[in-house]
Short mmCIF file of C-alpha atoms in Angstrom, two decimals:
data_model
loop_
_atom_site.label_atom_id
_atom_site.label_comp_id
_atom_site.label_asym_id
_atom_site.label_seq_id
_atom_site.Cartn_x
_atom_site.Cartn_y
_atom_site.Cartn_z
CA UNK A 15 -42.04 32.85 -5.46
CA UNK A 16 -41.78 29.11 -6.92
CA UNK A 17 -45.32 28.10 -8.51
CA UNK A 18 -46.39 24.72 -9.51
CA UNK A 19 -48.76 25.23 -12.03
CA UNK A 20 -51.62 22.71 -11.73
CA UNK A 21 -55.12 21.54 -13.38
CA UNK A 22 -56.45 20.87 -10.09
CA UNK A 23 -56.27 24.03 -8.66
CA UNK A 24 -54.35 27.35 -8.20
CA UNK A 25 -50.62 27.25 -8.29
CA UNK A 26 -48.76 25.34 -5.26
CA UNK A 27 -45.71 27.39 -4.00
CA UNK A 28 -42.35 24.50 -4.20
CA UNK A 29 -39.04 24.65 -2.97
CA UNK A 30 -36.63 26.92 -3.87
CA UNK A 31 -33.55 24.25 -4.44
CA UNK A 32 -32.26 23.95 -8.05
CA UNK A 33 -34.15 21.12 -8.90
CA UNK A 34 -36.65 20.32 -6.23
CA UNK A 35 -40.41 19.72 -7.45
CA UNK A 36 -41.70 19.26 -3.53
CA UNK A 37 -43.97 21.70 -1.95
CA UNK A 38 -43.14 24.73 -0.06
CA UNK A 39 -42.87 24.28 3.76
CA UNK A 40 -40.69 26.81 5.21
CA UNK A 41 -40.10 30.20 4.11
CA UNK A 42 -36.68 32.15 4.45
CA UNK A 43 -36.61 35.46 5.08
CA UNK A 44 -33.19 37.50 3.55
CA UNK A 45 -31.67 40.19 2.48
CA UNK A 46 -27.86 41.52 1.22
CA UNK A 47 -27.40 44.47 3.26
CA UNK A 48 -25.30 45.76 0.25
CA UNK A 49 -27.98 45.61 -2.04
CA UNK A 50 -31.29 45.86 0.16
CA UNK A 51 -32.56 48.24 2.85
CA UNK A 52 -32.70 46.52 6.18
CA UNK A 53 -36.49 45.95 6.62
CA UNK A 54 -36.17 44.63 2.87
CA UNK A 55 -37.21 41.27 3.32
CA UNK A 56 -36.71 38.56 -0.28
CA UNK A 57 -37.99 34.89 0.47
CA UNK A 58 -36.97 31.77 -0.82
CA UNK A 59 -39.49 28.81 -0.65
CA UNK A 60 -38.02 25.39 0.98
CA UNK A 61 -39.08 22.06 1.54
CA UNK A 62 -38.12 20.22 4.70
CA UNK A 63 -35.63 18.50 2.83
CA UNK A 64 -33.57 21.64 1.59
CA UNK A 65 -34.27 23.76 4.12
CA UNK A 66 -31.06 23.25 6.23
CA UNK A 67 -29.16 23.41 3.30
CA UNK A 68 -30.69 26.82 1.67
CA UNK A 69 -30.11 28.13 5.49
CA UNK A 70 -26.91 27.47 5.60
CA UNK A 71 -25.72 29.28 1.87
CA UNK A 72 -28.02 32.73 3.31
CA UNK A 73 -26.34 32.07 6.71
CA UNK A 74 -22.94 31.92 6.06
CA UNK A 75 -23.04 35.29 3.79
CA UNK A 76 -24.97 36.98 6.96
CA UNK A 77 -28.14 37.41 4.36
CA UNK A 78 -30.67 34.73 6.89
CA UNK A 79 -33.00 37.36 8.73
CA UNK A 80 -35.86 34.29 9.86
CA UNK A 81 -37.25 30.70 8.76
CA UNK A 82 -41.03 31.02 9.20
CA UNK A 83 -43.43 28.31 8.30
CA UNK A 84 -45.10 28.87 4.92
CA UNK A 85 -48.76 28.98 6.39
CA UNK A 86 -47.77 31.15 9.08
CA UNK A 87 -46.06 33.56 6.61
CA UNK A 88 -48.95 33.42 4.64
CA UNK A 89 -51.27 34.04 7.39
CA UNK A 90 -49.46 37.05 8.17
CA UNK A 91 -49.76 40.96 6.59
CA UNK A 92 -46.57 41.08 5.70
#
């Protein structure tokens, strides 16, 4: 997970994209079933800017499993 290290507070998670210093929104859910087992789940972080675009790239290779909202993933015991 992408941390924003902070003297405010604790780390903010950010966005995945090469690049991208905005906060985490949206977290998706992946795998490669080469690599992975299929309940295997790896996140990337993405803000609502990039997260079409870092959709897409998982998509298209058949890796996308779900797009959750960060504070619902969060929430969750997962």
């Amino acid at each position: 997970m992408n941390l924003l290290e902070t003297e405010a507070g604790p780390p903010s998670p950010i966005c995945s994209a090469k690049g991208c210093r905005a906060a985490a929104v949206w977290v998706l859910a992946w795998n490669n079933p080469k690599l992975h087992s299929p309940e295997r789940r790896k996140t990337w972080l993405a803000c609502d800017e990039h997260r079409e675009n870092l959709a897409q790239f998982l998509g298209v290779r058949g890796f996308l499993k779900e797009t959750v909202a960060f504070e619902e993933w969060s929430a969750a015991d997962r």
